[in-house]
């Protein structure tokens, strides 16, 4: 009998795994392009209770075919305060259920010769890719075809290895006592380590199915590897949470606690539970000869599904307990009185799901808007400063620091959006990114105006001049109108703009313009009547004009967000 060329086959296996991961990536991205806005809407609304959280996590993971992407996204939401820790744990539980679909897809690839389906899918996919409105469907078919084709290649490689006829390999695995818990724990650790290094439970699952289908790796050891994969896959979220808030690190740790707890109880009932899963699909778990690749792949997928379903059903009632455990392990950090604002949603870098990255950016832009509103509140406080004392210096320095931070935020958000736009995105999402780039530019201009107001007041304080009571009254009236306009912008950036009537923003713009014109005329009369000096009148009108300019930037944000232009009077 001719000896197999193991080096050639190993290279083919590595290439097939690469093709598998690439196919899953293409399929995931195309699904996001087809349903990106709907996914973002679901994520934006999640989640009302632990059960809807589980359903959300399951649905999103099935859609994007990546539990790691769902958990990383969930951690970033917790980091930004959008989700509570309890809600995040329920979403993560759902992600564990959703990822079992991948195992069944792989099982199908190993069970059925899909060549008759794969090649027509390639042909149809390549034709649709060149049709603009159908390109996402073409990408999906291409990714799916790549994925199944890689499974066909892996199945062929498994047969070519002829491991069932390799005495050294057979003896090696026979040296392990499959009825010993120590052996199960060893393979569980191996599965954990390999998945942690590879950062892809799908690739390790494919290798596990390949080894078991040859009949060399006993089903018990294969299932031990699958349990290890469940623990190893939590490394992605924990790495993403490094440097994040304590609450985000707790969410990532909760994923690990959830999976480890599940593995512990399964280990206790390992053999009865394994036998039950094998019986479901009709696999003879004691058989060591004539192993059916179809049955063994189905047995592994059945175990993966049963494990995650049972684990979720058992632990969903103990979410508060898991929450207390991770809170105990990761203590809250003492917050300083003055903490420098930082990016919250985008701290973890580009998500593995580009379409969903846009949601992260939207939330960050909303935070950016809220911070500029806070800057305007600081500017209002400075306006009321009567003299050049320590309070004024502290307030002015604080606002100056916030303006510098706003500049950095604009650059970081724009850089993030540019990186996202390098991915394969739908035309709607690309247009949305262009709008978002304009919005952050306008918001940064608002921060500049807030700082300019503070600089104007600094001029007043330095020259030791005072406004009259009437001037203060007019300034407060103008800042009150700007406040209303900023509140509208905050609401707009935090909601779906198609549900919001933009006319109030345009009406405020007209009122502010008319009020500025009225004060301009009145100021000329007051200076001419010697009610106050020309220099005081200049500083006073500089503040009024800067407020009006600030509101112009707000209107630009409204127009960029909604696509609705203000009608010229």
Coordinates of C-alpha atoms in Angstrom, one line a residue:
X1 CA 0.0 0.0 0.0
X2 CA 1.4 3.4 -1.0
X3 CA 2.2 5.7 2.0
X4 CA 0.3 9.0 2.0
X5 CA 2.2 12.2 1.4
X6 CA 1.5 13.7 4.8
X7 CA 3.3 17.0 4.1
X8 CA 1.2 17.6 1.0
X9 CA -2.0 16.7 2.8
X10 CA -1.2 18.9 5.8
X11 CA -0.6 21.8 3.4
X12 CA -4.0 21.1 1.8
X13 CA -5.7 21.0 5.2
X14 CA -4.2 24.4 6.1
X15 CA -5.3 25.8 2.8
X16 CA -8.8 24.3 3.2
X17 CA -9.1 25.9 6.7
X18 CA -8.0 29.2 5.3
X19 CA -10.7 28.9 2.6
X20 CA -13.3 28.0 5.3
X21 CA -12.5 31.1 7.3
X22 CA -12.5 33.3 4.2
X23 CA -15.8 31.9 3.1
X24 CA -17.3 32.6 6.5
X25 CA -16.0 36.1 6.5
X26 CA -17.4 36.9 3.0
X27 CA -20.7 35.3 3.9
X28 CA -20.9 37.3 7.2
X29 CA -20.1 40.6 5.5
X30 CA -22.6 40.1 2.7
X31 CA -25.4 39.2 5.2
X32 CA -24.6 42.4 7.1
X33 CA -24.8 44.4 3.9
X34 CA -28.2 42.9 3.1
X35 CA -29.6 43.4 6.6
X36 CA -27.2 46.0 8.1
X37 CA -29.7 48.7 9.0
X38 CA -32.2 46.1 10.5
X39 CA -29.4 44.6 12.6
X40 CA -28.4 48.0 13.8
X41 CA -32.0 48.8 14.7
X42 CA -32.3 45.5 16.7
X43 CA -29.0 46.1 18.5
X44 CA -30.0 49.7 19.2
X45 CA -33.2 48.5 20.9
X46 CA -31.8 45.6 22.9
X47 CA -32.9 44.5 25.3
X48 CA -35.8 44.6 27.7
X49 CA -35.3 41.4 29.7
X50 CA -33.0 38.4 29.9
X51 CA -35.1 36.3 27.5
X52 CA -35.3 38.9 24.8
X53 CA -31.5 39.4 25.3
X54 CA -31.0 35.7 24.7
X55 CA -33.1 35.9 21.5
X56 CA -31.2 39.0 20.4
X57 CA -27.8 37.3 20.9
X58 CA -29.0 34.1 19.1
X59 CA -30.4 36.0 16.1
X60 CA -27.4 38.3 15.6
X61 CA -24.9 35.4 15.9
X62 CA -26.9 33.3 13.4
X63 CA -27.0 36.3 11.1
X64 CA -23.3 37.3 11.2
X65 CA -22.0 33.7 11.8
X66 CA -19.6 34.8 14.6
X67 CA -20.2 34.6 18.3
X68 CA -16.9 36.4 18.9
X69 CA -18.2 39.4 16.9
X70 CA -21.4 39.4 19.0
X71 CA -19.6 39.2 22.3
X72 CA -17.1 41.9 21.4
X73 CA -19.9 44.2 20.3
X74 CA -21.8 43.4 23.6
X75 CA -18.7 44.2 25.6
X76 CA -18.3 47.6 23.8
X77 CA -22.0 48.4 24.5
X78 CA -21.4 47.7 28.2
X79 CA -18.2 49.8 28.1
X80 CA -20.3 52.7 26.8
X81 CA -23.1 52.2 29.3
X82 CA -25.7 51.2 26.6
X83 CA -26.3 47.8 28.2
X84 CA -26.3 46.8 31.8
X85 CA -24.2 43.8 32.9
X86 CA -27.2 41.6 33.4
X87 CA -28.5 42.4 29.9
X88 CA -25.0 41.7 28.4
X89 CA -24.9 38.3 30.1
X90 CA -28.2 37.3 28.5
X91 CA -27.0 38.5 25.0
X92 CA -23.8 36.4 25.4
X93 CA -25.8 33.4 26.4
X94 CA -27.8 33.8 23.2
X95 CA -24.6 34.2 21.2
X96 CA -23.5 30.8 22.4
X97 CA -26.7 29.2 21.1
X98 CA -26.4 31.1 17.8
X99 CA -22.9 29.8 17.2
X100 CA -24.1 26.2 17.1
X101 CA -25.5 26.8 13.7
X102 CA -22.0 26.8 12.4
X103 CA -21.4 23.3 13.7
X104 CA -24.5 22.0 11.9
X105 CA -23.4 23.7 8.6
X106 CA -20.0 22.0 8.9
X107 CA -21.8 18.7 9.7
X108 CA -23.7 19.0 6.5
X109 CA -20.5 19.7 4.6
X110 CA -18.9 16.5 6.0
X111 CA -22.1 14.4 5.6
X112 CA -23.0 15.2 2.0
X113 CA -21.0 15.5 -1.1
X114 CA -21.9 19.1 -2.0
X115 CA -19.8 19.4 -5.2
X116 CA -22.9 19.3 -7.4
X117 CA -24.2 22.3 -5.5
X118 CA -21.0 24.2 -4.9
X119 CA -19.9 24.8 -8.5
X120 CA -23.3 26.1 -9.7
X121 CA -23.3 28.4 -6.6
X122 CA -19.9 29.8 -7.7
X123 CA -21.2 30.4 -11.2
X124 CA -24.4 32.1 -10.1
X125 CA -22.6 34.1 -7.4
X126 CA -20.0 35.5 -9.8
X127 CA -22.7 36.6 -12.2
X128 CA -24.7 38.4 -9.4
X129 CA -21.5 40.1 -8.1
X130 CA -21.4 42.2 -11.3
X131 CA -25.1 43.2 -11.0
X132 CA -25.0 46.3 -8.7
X133 CA -28.3 45.7 -6.9
X134 CA -27.6 42.0 -6.5
X135 CA -23.9 42.1 -5.6
X136 CA -24.6 41.4 -1.9
X137 CA -26.5 38.2 -2.8
X138 CA -23.6 37.2 -5.1
X139 CA -21.1 37.7 -2.3
X140 CA -23.2 35.6 0.0
X141 CA -23.4 32.8 -2.5
X142 CA -19.7 33.0 -3.1
X143 CA -18.9 32.9 0.6
X144 CA -21.3 30.0 1.1
X145 CA -19.8 28.1 -1.8
X146 CA -16.2 28.7 -0.5
X147 CA -17.3 27.5 2.9
X148 CA -18.8 24.3 1.6
X149 CA -16.1 23.7 -0.9
X150 CA -13.5 23.9 1.9
X151 CA -15.5 21.3 3.9
X152 CA -15.5 19.0 0.8
X153 CA -11.7 19.5 0.6
X154 CA -11.3 18.8 4.3
X155 CA -13.4 15.6 4.0
X156 CA -11.2 14.5 1.0
X157 CA -8.1 15.3 3.0
X158 CA -9.4 13.2 5.9
X159 CA -9.8 10.2 3.6
X160 CA -6.4 10.7 2.0
X161 CA -4.7 10.8 5.4
X162 CA -5.7 7.1 5.9
X163 CA -5.2 7.6 9.6
X164 CA -7.4 4.5 10.3
X165 CA -4.6 2.5 8.6
X166 CA -1.7 4.2 10.3
X167 CA -0.7 1.9 13.2
X168 CA 1.4 4.7 15.0
X169 CA -1.5 7.1 15.0
X170 CA -4.0 4.4 16.1
X171 CA -1.7 3.3 19.0
X172 CA -1.1 6.9 20.0
X173 CA -4.8 7.6 20.6
X174 CA -5.4 4.1 22.0
X175 CA -2.8 5.0 24.7
X176 CA -5.4 7.4 26.1
X177 CA -8.0 5.8 28.4
X178 CA -11.3 7.3 27.0
X179 CA -13.1 6.3 30.1
X180 CA -10.8 8.3 32.4
X181 CA -11.8 11.8 33.5
X182 CA -8.1 12.8 33.4
X183 CA -7.9 12.1 29.7
X184 CA -11.1 14.1 29.1
X185 CA -9.6 17.0 31.0
X186 CA -6.3 16.9 29.0
X187 CA -8.2 17.1 25.7
X188 CA -10.5 19.8 27.1
X189 CA -7.3 21.9 27.9
X190 CA -5.9 21.2 24.5
X191 CA -9.1 22.4 22.8
X192 CA -9.0 25.6 25.0
X193 CA -5.4 26.4 24.2
X194 CA -5.7 25.8 20.5
X195 CA -8.9 27.9 20.2
X196 CA -7.3 30.7 22.3
X197 CA -4.3 30.8 20.0
X198 CA -6.2 30.4 16.7
X199 CA -9.0 32.8 17.8
X200 CA -11.5 30.8 15.7
X201 CA -13.7 28.0 17.2
X202 CA -14.9 27.3 13.7
X203 CA -11.5 26.2 12.5
X204 CA -10.9 24.0 15.6
X205 CA -14.4 22.5 15.2
X206 CA -13.6 21.6 11.5
X207 CA -10.3 19.9 12.6
X208 CA -12.2 18.0 15.3
X209 CA -14.8 16.7 12.9
X210 CA -12.0 15.8 10.5
X211 CA -10.1 13.8 13.1
X212 CA -13.2 12.0 14.4
X213 CA -14.5 11.2 10.9
X214 CA -11.4 9.2 10.2
X215 CA -12.2 6.9 13.2
X216 CA -8.8 7.6 14.8
X217 CA -10.0 10.2 17.4
X218 CA -12.7 8.7 19.6
X219 CA -15.9 10.6 20.0
X220 CA -15.3 11.2 23.7
X221 CA -12.0 13.0 23.0
X222 CA -13.6 15.0 20.1
X223 CA -16.4 16.1 22.5
X224 CA -13.7 17.1 25.1
X225 CA -12.1 19.3 22.4
X226 CA -15.5 20.9 21.6
X227 CA -15.9 21.8 25.3
X228 CA -12.5 23.3 25.2
X229 CA -13.4 25.3 22.2
X230 CA -16.3 26.9 24.2
X231 CA -13.8 28.1 26.8
X232 CA -11.1 29.2 24.3
X233 CA -13.5 31.3 22.3
X234 CA -14.1 33.6 25.3
X235 CA -10.5 34.8 24.9
X236 CA -11.6 37.2 22.1
X237 CA -14.0 39.2 24.2
X238 CA -11.6 39.3 27.2
X239 CA -8.8 40.6 25.0
X240 CA -11.2 43.2 23.5
X241 CA -12.1 44.3 27.0
X242 CA -8.5 45.0 28.1
X243 CA -8.2 48.7 29.0
X244 CA -12.0 49.1 29.0
X245 CA -14.1 50.1 31.9
X246 CA -14.5 47.7 34.8
X247 CA -18.1 47.0 33.7
X248 CA -16.9 45.9 30.2
X249 CA -14.3 43.7 31.7
X250 CA -17.0 42.1 33.9
X251 CA -19.1 41.4 30.8
X252 CA -16.2 39.6 29.1
X253 CA -15.4 37.7 32.3
X254 CA -19.1 36.7 32.6
X255 CA -18.8 35.0 29.2
X256 CA -15.9 32.9 30.6
X257 CA -17.7 32.2 33.9
X258 CA -20.8 31.1 31.9
X259 CA -18.9 28.7 29.7
X260 CA -16.6 27.3 32.5
X261 CA -19.7 26.7 34.7
X262 CA -21.3 24.8 31.8
X263 CA -18.2 22.7 31.2
X264 CA -18.0 21.8 34.9
X265 CA -21.5 20.4 35.2
X266 CA -21.1 18.6 31.8
X267 CA -17.9 17.0 33.0
X268 CA -19.8 15.6 36.1
X269 CA -22.4 14.0 33.8
X270 CA -20.0 13.6 30.8
X271 CA -20.6 10.0 29.8
X272 CA -24.4 9.9 30.2
X273 CA -24.8 13.3 28.5
X274 CA -22.5 12.2 25.6
X275 CA -24.4 9.0 25.2
X276 CA -27.7 10.9 25.1
X277 CA -26.4 13.3 22.3
X278 CA -25.1 10.4 20.3
X279 CA -28.4 8.5 20.6
X280 CA -30.3 11.5 19.3
X281 CA -28.5 11.3 15.9
X282 CA -28.2 7.5 15.9
X283 CA -24.4 7.3 16.4
X284 CA -22.9 4.2 18.0
X285 CA -20.6 5.8 20.5
X286 CA -18.8 2.6 21.4
X287 CA -18.0 1.7 17.8
X288 CA -14.3 1.9 16.8
X289 CA -14.7 0.5 13.3
X290 CA -16.6 1.6 10.2
X291 CA -17.1 5.1 11.6
X292 CA -19.6 7.1 9.7
X293 CA -18.3 10.6 8.9
X294 CA -21.9 11.7 8.6
X295 CA -23.0 10.3 12.0
X296 CA -19.9 11.5 13.9
X297 CA -20.1 15.0 12.6
X298 CA -23.8 15.1 13.5
X299 CA -23.0 13.8 17.0
X300 CA -20.5 16.6 17.6
X301 CA -23.0 19.2 16.3
X302 CA -25.7 17.7 18.5
X303 CA -23.5 17.8 21.6
X304 CA -22.5 21.4 20.8
X305 CA -26.2 22.4 20.5
X306 CA -27.4 20.4 23.5
X307 CA -24.6 21.7 25.7
X308 CA -25.3 25.4 24.9
X309 CA -29.1 25.0 25.1
X310 CA -29.0 23.2 28.5
X311 CA -26.3 25.5 29.8
X312 CA -28.4 28.6 28.9
X313 CA -31.6 27.1 30.3
X314 CA -29.9 26.2 33.6
X315 CA -27.9 29.4 34.1
X316 CA -30.4 32.0 32.8
X317 CA -32.0 31.9 36.3
X318 CA -28.7 32.6 37.9
X319 CA -27.7 35.7 36.0
X320 CA -27.8 37.8 39.2
X321 CA -25.4 35.3 40.8
X322 CA -23.0 35.5 37.8
X323 CA -23.2 39.3 38.0
X324 CA -22.3 39.2 41.7
X325 CA -19.3 36.8 41.0
X326 CA -17.8 39.0 38.3
X327 CA -18.4 42.2 40.4
X328 CA -16.5 40.5 43.3
X329 CA -13.6 39.5 41.1
X330 CA -13.3 42.8 39.2
X331 CA -13.6 45.7 41.7
X332 CA -14.8 49.2 40.7
X333 CA -12.0 51.7 40.2
X334 CA -12.1 54.9 42.2
X335 CA -13.2 57.7 39.9
X336 CA -11.3 60.9 40.0
X337 CA -13.1 64.1 40.4
X338 CA -12.1 65.3 36.9
X339 CA -11.8 62.5 34.4
X340 CA -10.7 63.3 30.9
X341 CA -13.5 62.3 28.5
X342 CA -12.5 59.5 26.2
X343 CA -14.0 57.5 23.3
X344 CA -16.4 54.9 24.8
X345 CA -17.9 53.0 21.9
X346 CA -14.9 52.9 19.6
X347 CA -12.3 52.0 22.2
X348 CA -12.0 48.4 21.2
X349 CA -11.1 49.2 17.6
X350 CA -12.9 48.1 14.5
X351 CA -15.4 45.4 15.2
X352 CA -15.4 42.1 13.3
X353 CA -18.7 43.1 11.8
X354 CA -18.2 46.3 9.7
X355 CA -21.9 47.1 9.2
X356 CA -22.4 47.0 13.0
X357 CA -19.4 49.2 13.5
X358 CA -21.5 52.0 12.1
X359 CA -23.8 51.7 15.1
X360 CA -20.8 52.1 17.4
X361 CA -19.8 55.2 15.6
X362 CA -23.4 56.6 15.8
X363 CA -23.4 56.2 19.5
X364 CA -20.0 57.8 19.8
X365 CA -21.2 60.8 17.8
X366 CA -24.1 61.1 20.1
X367 CA -21.7 61.2 23.0
X368 CA -19.6 63.8 21.1
X369 CA -22.8 65.9 20.8
X370 CA -23.6 65.6 24.5
X371 CA -20.1 66.7 25.4
X372 CA -20.2 69.8 23.2
X373 CA -23.6 70.6 24.9
X374 CA -21.7 70.3 28.2
X375 CA -19.1 72.7 26.8
X376 CA -21.9 75.2 26.1
X377 CA -23.1 74.9 29.7
X378 CA -19.5 75.7 30.8
X379 CA -19.5 78.8 28.5
X380 CA -22.8 80.0 30.0
X381 CA -21.2 79.7 33.5
X382 CA -18.2 81.8 32.3
X383 CA -20.5 84.5 30.9
X384 CA -21.8 85.1 34.5
X385 CA -18.3 85.5 35.8
X386 CA -17.9 89.0 37.2
X387 CA -14.2 89.3 37.9
X388 CA -10.9 87.7 37.1
X389 CA -10.6 85.4 40.1
X390 CA -9.6 81.7 40.6
X391 CA -13.1 80.5 39.7
X392 CA -12.9 82.1 36.3
X393 CA -9.4 80.8 35.6
X394 CA -10.5 77.3 36.6
X395 CA -13.6 77.4 34.4
X396 CA -11.7 78.8 31.5
X397 CA -8.9 76.2 31.7
X398 CA -11.5 73.4 32.0
X399 CA -13.3 74.6 28.8
X400 CA -10.0 75.0 27.0
X401 CA -9.1 71.4 27.9
X402 CA -12.5 70.2 26.6
X403 CA -12.0 72.0 23.3
X404 CA -8.7 70.3 22.9
X405 CA -10.3 66.9 23.6
X406 CA -13.1 67.7 21.0
X407 CA -10.4 68.2 18.4
X408 CA -8.9 64.8 19.2
X409 CA -12.3 63.1 19.2
X410 CA -13.1 64.5 15.8
X411 CA -9.9 63.0 14.4
X412 CA -10.3 59.7 16.1
X413 CA -13.9 59.2 15.0
X414 CA -13.1 60.3 11.5
X415 CA -10.2 57.9 11.4
X416 CA -12.4 55.1 12.6
X417 CA -15.0 55.8 10.0
X418 CA -12.4 55.9 7.3
X419 CA -11.2 52.4 8.4
X420 CA -14.8 51.1 8.4
X421 CA -15.3 52.5 4.9
X422 CA -12.4 50.4 3.6
X423 CA -14.5 47.3 4.2
X424 CA -17.2 45.9 1.9
X425 CA -20.3 48.0 2.8
X426 CA -23.7 48.5 1.3
X427 CA -24.3 51.8 -0.6
X428 CA -26.7 53.0 2.1
X429 CA -24.0 52.5 4.7
X430 CA -21.4 54.3 2.6
X431 CA -23.7 57.3 2.3
X432 CA -24.4 57.2 6.0
X433 CA -20.6 57.3 6.7
X434 CA -20.3 60.3 4.5
X435 CA -23.1 62.0 6.5
X436 CA -21.4 61.1 9.7
X437 CA -18.1 62.6 8.7
X438 CA -19.9 65.9 8.0
X439 CA -21.7 65.7 11.3
X440 CA -18.5 65.3 13.4
X441 CA -17.0 68.2 11.6
X442 CA -20.0 70.4 12.4
X443 CA -20.0 69.2 16.1
X444 CA -16.3 70.1 16.4
X445 CA -17.2 73.6 15.1
X446 CA -19.8 73.9 17.8
X447 CA -17.0 73.2 20.4
X448 CA -14.9 75.9 18.7
X449 CA -17.8 78.4 19.1
X450 CA -18.1 77.5 22.8
X451 CA -14.4 78.1 23.3
X452 CA -14.7 81.4 21.3
X453 CA -17.4 82.6 23.7
X454 CA -15.1 81.9 26.6
X455 CA -12.3 83.8 24.9
X456 CA -14.7 86.8 24.4
X457 CA -15.6 86.8 28.1
X458 CA -11.9 86.6 28.9
X459 CA -11.5 89.8 26.9
X460 CA -14.2 91.4 29.0
X461 CA -12.7 90.3 32.3
X462 CA -9.2 91.3 31.3
X463 CA -10.4 94.8 30.3
X464 CA -12.4 95.0 33.6
X465 CA -15.6 96.0 31.7
X466 CA -19.1 95.0 32.7
X467 CA -22.4 94.3 30.9
X468 CA -25.6 96.1 31.8
X469 CA -28.5 94.2 33.3
X470 CA -30.3 94.6 30.0
X471 CA -27.4 93.1 28.1
X472 CA -27.2 90.1 30.5
X473 CA -31.0 89.7 29.9
X474 CA -30.5 89.5 26.1
X475 CA -27.5 87.2 26.4
X476 CA -29.4 84.8 28.6
X477 CA -32.4 84.9 26.2
X478 CA -30.1 84.0 23.3
X479 CA -28.3 81.2 25.2
X480 CA -31.7 79.8 26.2
X481 CA -32.6 79.5 22.5
X482 CA -29.3 77.9 21.8
X483 CA -29.9 75.4 24.6
X484 CA -33.2 74.4 23.0
X485 CA -31.5 73.9 19.7
X486 CA -28.7 71.8 21.3
X487 CA -31.3 69.7 23.0
X488 CA -33.0 69.0 19.7
X489 CA -29.7 68.0 18.2
X490 CA -29.1 65.6 21.1
X491 CA -32.5 64.0 20.5
X492 CA -31.8 63.8 16.8
X493 CA -28.4 62.0 17.3
X494 CA -29.9 59.5 19.7
X495 CA -32.9 58.4 17.7
X496 CA -34.0 57.4 14.2
X497 CA -34.2 60.7 12.4
X498 CA -37.0 59.6 10.0
X499 CA -39.3 59.6 13.0
X500 CA -38.4 63.1 14.1
X501 CA -40.0 66.3 12.9
X502 CA -37.2 68.7 12.0
X503 CA -39.3 71.8 11.6
X504 CA -38.7 72.9 15.3
X505 CA -35.0 73.1 14.6
X506 CA -35.6 75.3 11.5
X507 CA -38.1 77.5 13.4
X508 CA -35.6 78.0 16.2
X509 CA -33.0 79.0 13.5
X510 CA -35.4 81.7 12.2
X511 CA -36.1 82.9 15.7
X512 CA -32.4 83.1 16.6
X513 CA -31.5 85.0 13.4
X514 CA -34.4 87.5 13.9
X515 CA -33.4 88.0 17.5
X516 CA -29.7 88.6 16.5
X517 CA -30.8 91.2 13.9
X518 CA -33.0 92.8 16.5
X519 CA -30.2 93.0 19.1
X520 CA -27.8 94.3 16.4
X521 CA -30.0 97.2 15.6
X522 CA -30.8 97.9 19.3
X523 CA -27.0 97.8 20.1
X524 CA -26.3 100.6 17.7
X525 CA -29.0 102.7 19.2
X526 CA -27.8 102.0 22.8
X527 CA -24.2 102.9 22.0
X528 CA -25.3 106.1 20.3
X529 CA -27.4 106.9 23.4
X530 CA -24.4 106.4 25.6
X531 CA -26.1 103.6 27.6
X532 CA -22.8 101.8 27.5
X533 CA -19.4 102.2 25.7
X534 CA -18.7 101.1 22.2
X535 CA -16.1 98.5 23.4
X536 CA -18.6 96.9 25.7
X537 CA -21.1 96.8 22.9
X538 CA -18.6 95.2 20.6
X539 CA -17.9 92.4 23.2
X540 CA -21.6 92.0 23.8
X541 CA -22.4 91.6 20.0
X542 CA -19.4 89.3 19.5
X543 CA -21.1 86.9 22.0
X544 CA -24.5 87.2 20.3
X545 CA -22.9 86.7 16.8
X546 CA -21.0 83.6 18.1
X547 CA -24.2 82.1 19.5
X548 CA -25.9 82.6 16.1
X549 CA -22.9 81.1 14.3
X550 CA -23.0 78.1 16.8
X551 CA -26.7 77.6 15.9
X552 CA -25.8 77.5 12.2
X553 CA -23.5 74.5 12.9
X554 CA -26.4 72.8 14.7
X555 CA -28.7 73.3 11.7
X556 CA -25.9 71.8 9.5
X557 CA -25.9 68.7 11.8
X558 CA -29.7 68.5 11.4
X559 CA -29.5 68.7 7.6
X560 CA -26.6 66.2 7.4
X561 CA -28.5 63.7 9.7
X562 CA -31.9 63.9 8.0
X563 CA -31.0 64.9 4.4
X564 CA -33.6 67.7 4.7
X565 CA -32.5 71.2 3.7
X566 CA -33.9 74.3 5.3
X567 CA -36.1 76.2 2.9
X568 CA -34.7 79.7 2.2
X569 CA -37.0 82.5 3.4

